[in-house]
Short mmCIF file of C-alpha atoms and ligand atoms in Angstrom, two decimals:
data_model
loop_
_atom_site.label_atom_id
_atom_site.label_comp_id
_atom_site.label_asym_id
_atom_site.label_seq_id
_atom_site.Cartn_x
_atom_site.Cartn_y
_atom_site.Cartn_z
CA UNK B 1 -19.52 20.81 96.91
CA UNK B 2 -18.92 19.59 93.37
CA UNK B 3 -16.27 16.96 92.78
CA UNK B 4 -12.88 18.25 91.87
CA UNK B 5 -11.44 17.06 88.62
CA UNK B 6 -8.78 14.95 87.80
CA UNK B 7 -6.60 16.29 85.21
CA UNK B 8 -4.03 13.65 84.17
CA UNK B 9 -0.95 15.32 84.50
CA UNK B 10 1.07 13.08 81.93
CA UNK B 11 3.17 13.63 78.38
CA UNK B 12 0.67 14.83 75.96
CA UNK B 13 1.49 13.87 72.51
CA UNK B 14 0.83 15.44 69.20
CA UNK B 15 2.29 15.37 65.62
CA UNK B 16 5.26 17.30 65.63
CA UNK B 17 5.46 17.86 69.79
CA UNK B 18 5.32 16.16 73.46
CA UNK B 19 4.06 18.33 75.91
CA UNK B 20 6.08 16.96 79.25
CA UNK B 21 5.12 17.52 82.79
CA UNK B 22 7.38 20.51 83.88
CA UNK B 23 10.47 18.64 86.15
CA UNK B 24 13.56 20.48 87.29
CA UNK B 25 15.86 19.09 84.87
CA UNK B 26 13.78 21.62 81.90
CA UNK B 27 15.35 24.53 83.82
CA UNK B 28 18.34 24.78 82.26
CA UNK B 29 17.13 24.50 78.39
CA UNK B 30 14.11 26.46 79.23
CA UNK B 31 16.30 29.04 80.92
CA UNK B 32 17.60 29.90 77.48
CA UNK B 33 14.18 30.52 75.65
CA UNK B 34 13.00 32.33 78.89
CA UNK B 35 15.84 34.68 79.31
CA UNK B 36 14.91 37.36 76.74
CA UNK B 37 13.22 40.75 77.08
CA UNK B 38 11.44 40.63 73.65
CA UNK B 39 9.15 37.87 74.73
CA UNK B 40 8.02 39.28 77.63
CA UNK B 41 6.93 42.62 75.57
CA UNK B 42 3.12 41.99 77.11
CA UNK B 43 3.84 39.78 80.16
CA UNK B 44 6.49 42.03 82.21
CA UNK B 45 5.95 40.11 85.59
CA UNK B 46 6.91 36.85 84.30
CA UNK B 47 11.29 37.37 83.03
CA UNK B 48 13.08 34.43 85.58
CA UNK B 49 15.36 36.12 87.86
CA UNK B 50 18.11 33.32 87.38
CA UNK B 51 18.61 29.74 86.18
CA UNK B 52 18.34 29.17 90.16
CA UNK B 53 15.00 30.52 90.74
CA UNK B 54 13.49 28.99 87.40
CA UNK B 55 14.72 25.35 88.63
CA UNK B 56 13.29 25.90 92.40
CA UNK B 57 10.52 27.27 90.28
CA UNK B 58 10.01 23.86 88.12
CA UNK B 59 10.76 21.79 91.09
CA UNK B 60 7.77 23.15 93.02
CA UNK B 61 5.38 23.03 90.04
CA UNK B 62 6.13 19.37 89.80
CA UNK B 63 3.17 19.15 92.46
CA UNK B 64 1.27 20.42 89.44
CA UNK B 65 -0.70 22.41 92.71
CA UNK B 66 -0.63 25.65 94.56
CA UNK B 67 1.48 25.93 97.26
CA UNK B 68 -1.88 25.93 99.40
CA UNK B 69 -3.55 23.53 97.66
CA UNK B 70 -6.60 25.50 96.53
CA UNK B 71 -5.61 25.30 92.66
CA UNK B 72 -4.19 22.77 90.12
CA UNK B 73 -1.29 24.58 88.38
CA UNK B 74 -0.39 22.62 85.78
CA UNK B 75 2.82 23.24 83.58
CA UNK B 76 3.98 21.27 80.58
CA UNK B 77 7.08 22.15 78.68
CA UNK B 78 6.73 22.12 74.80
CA UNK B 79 9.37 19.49 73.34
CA UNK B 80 10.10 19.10 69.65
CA UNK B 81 9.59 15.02 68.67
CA UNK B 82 12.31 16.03 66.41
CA UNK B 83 15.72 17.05 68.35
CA UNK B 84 13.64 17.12 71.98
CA UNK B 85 15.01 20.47 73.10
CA UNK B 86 12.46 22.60 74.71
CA UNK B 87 10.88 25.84 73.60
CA UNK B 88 8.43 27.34 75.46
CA UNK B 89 5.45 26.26 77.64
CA UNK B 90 2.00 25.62 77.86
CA UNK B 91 0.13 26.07 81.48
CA UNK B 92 -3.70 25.45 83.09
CA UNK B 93 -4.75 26.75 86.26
CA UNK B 94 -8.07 25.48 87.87
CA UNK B 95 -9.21 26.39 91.18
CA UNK B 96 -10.73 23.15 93.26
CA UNK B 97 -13.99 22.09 92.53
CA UNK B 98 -14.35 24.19 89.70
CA UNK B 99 -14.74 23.19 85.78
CA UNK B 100 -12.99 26.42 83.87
CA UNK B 101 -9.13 26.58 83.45
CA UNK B 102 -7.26 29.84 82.99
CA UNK B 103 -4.35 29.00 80.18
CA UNK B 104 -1.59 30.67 79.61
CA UNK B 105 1.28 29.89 76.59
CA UNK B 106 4.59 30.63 75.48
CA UNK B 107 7.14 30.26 72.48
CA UNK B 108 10.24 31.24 72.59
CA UNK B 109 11.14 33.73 69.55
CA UNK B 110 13.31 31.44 67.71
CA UNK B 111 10.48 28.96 67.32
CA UNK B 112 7.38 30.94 66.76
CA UNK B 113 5.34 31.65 63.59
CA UNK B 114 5.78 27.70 62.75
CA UNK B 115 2.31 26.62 64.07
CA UNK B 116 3.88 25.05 67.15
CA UNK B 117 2.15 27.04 69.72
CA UNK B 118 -1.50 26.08 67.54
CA UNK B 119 -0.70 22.40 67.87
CA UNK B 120 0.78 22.76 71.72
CA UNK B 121 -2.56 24.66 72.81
CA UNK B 122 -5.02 22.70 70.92
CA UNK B 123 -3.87 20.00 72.35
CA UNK B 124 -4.05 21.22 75.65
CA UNK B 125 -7.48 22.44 75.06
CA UNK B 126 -8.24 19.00 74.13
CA UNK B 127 -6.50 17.37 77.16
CA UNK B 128 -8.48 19.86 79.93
CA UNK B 129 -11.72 19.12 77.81
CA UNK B 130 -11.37 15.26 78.01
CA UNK B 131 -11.15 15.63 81.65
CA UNK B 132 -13.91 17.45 82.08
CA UNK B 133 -12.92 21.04 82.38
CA UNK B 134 -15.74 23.06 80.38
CA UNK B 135 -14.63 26.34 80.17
CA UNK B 136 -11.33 27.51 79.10
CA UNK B 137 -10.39 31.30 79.59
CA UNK B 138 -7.16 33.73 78.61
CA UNK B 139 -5.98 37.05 79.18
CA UNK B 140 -4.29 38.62 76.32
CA UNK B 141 -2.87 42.25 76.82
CA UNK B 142 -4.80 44.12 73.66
CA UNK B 143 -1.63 44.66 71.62
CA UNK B 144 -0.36 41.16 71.63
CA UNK B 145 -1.53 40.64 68.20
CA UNK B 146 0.13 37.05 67.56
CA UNK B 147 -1.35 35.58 70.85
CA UNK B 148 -4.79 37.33 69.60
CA UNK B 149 -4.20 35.70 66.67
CA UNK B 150 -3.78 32.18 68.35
CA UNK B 151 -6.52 32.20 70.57
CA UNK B 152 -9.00 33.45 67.64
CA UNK B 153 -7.48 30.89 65.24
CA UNK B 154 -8.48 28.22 68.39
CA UNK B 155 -12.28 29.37 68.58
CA UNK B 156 -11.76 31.36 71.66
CA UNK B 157 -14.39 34.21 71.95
CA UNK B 158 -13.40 37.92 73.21
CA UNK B 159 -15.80 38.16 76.06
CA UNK B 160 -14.37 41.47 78.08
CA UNK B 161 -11.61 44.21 77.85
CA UNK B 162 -10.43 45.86 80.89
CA UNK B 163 -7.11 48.16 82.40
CA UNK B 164 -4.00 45.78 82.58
CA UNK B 165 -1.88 45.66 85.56
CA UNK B 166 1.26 46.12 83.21
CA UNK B 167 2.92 49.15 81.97
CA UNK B 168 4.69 49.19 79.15
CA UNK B 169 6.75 52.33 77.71
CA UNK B 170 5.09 54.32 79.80
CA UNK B 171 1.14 53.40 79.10
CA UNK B 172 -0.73 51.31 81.31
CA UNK B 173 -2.65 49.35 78.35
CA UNK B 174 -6.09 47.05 78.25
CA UNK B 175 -6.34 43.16 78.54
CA UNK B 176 -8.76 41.07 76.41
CA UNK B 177 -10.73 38.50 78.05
CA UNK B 178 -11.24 35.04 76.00
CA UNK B 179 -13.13 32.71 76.65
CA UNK B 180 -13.50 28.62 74.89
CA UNK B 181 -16.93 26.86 75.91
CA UNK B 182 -16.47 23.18 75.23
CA UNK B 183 -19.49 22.13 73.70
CA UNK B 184 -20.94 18.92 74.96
CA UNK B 185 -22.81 16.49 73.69
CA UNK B 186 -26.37 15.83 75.42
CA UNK B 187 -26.46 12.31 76.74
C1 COA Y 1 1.71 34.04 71.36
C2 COA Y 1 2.72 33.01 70.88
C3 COA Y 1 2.70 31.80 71.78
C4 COA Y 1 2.36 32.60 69.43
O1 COA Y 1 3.34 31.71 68.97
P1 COA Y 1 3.57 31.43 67.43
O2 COA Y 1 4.57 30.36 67.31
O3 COA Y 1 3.83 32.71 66.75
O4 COA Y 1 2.11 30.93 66.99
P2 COA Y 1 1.75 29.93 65.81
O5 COA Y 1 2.84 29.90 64.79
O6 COA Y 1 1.31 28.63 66.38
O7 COA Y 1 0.51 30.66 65.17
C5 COA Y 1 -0.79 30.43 65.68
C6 COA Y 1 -1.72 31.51 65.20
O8 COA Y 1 -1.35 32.73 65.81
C7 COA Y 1 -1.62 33.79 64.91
N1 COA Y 1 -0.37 34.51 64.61
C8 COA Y 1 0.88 34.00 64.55
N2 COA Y 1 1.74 35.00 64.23
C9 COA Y 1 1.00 36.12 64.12
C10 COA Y 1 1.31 37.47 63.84
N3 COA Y 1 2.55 37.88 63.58
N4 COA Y 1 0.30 38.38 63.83
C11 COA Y 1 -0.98 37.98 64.09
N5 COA Y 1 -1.32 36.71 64.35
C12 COA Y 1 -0.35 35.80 64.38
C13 COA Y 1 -2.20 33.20 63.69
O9 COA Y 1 -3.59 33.17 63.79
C14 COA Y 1 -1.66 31.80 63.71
O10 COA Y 1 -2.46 30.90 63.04
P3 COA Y 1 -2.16 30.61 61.48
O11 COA Y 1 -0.71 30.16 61.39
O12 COA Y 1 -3.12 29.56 61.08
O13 COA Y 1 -2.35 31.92 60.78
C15 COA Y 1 4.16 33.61 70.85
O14 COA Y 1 4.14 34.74 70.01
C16 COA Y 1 4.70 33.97 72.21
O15 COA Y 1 5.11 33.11 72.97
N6 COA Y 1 4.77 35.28 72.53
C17 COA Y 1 5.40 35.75 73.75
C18 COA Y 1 4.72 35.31 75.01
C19 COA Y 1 3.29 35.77 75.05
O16 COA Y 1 2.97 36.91 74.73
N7 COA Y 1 2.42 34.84 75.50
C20 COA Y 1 0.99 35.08 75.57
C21 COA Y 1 0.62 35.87 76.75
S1 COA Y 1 -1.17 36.13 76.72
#
């Protein structure tokens, strides 16, 4: 069995952002960015219930594993350097013992089309690759043209396209499959 990695789960910094290790006491300023319909347009499972559930939420993802251990879910809220009020999130999950992360990313509306959610998942990209993680994968519902847009502007690769779980007005639409291979150097 291969060695599982270890994926520093610390602040990641970057020009304009800190990405901070999800803790209960984001609930309440990510509650605000969360709770709204429009961003969940191609992501219907995920609206928080309450300001309740997302705090229980953040407290049990401070573990930064899966309730039964068999994955590293790793949350980090996105933090302007400027004013340091939350807008969104960035996420990795990586099953034990394995090398490829599924990512997932979010912005809330009043703070996209800025670049922040290039700069938040590059540098995430860049964290999971430094520890080792060599394959980086997304799933990106086929009409979510600005998330599209990210992962092709980050060198991720459409690999598959397949029946989404999610309905939306009516249609049950198609995912995308992405995938990032890190290259690495030979030694
Ligand atoms: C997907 C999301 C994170 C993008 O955030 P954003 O702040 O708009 O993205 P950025 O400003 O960093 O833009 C990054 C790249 O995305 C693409 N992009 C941004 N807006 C776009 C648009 N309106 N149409 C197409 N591509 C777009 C561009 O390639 C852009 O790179 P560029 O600025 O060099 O052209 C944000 O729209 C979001 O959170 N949506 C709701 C949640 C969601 O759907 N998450 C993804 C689930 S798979």
């Amino acid at each position: 069995m291969s060695t599982p990695l270890a994926v520093p789960f610390i602040s990641i910094h970057t020009t304009r952002l800190t990405l901070e290790p999800v803790a209960e006491r984001h609930a309440d300023a990510m509650f605000a960015v969360l709770d709204d319909p429009q961003l969940y347009r191609y992501m219907l499972s995920e609206i928080p219930d309450s300001l309740t559930s997302l705090r229980e939420r953040y407290r049990m993802l401070t573990r930064g594993l899966s309730p039964d251990g068999s994955e590293m879910w790793l949350n980090w809220i996105v933090v302007p350097r400027e004013d340091g009020v939350p807008i969104g999130y960035v996420q990795a999950t990586i099953p034990t013992g394995e090398a490829s992360a599924l990512l997932g990313w979010t912005i809330g509306r009043h703070a996209q089309g800025w670049g922040l959610a290039r700069e938040s998942v590059r540098a995430l990209c860049d964290h999971l690759a430094a520890a080792g993680v060599t394959e980086l994968h997304a799933t990106i519902d086929s009409r979510n043209a600005r998330s599209i847009g990210l992962a092709e502007a980050l060198g991720f690769v459409r690999e598959a396209t397949f029946a989404s779980d999610d309905v939306l007005d009516g249609v049950r639409g198609t995912d995308h499959s992405y995938v990032l291979r890190i290259q690495t150097t030979a030694p």
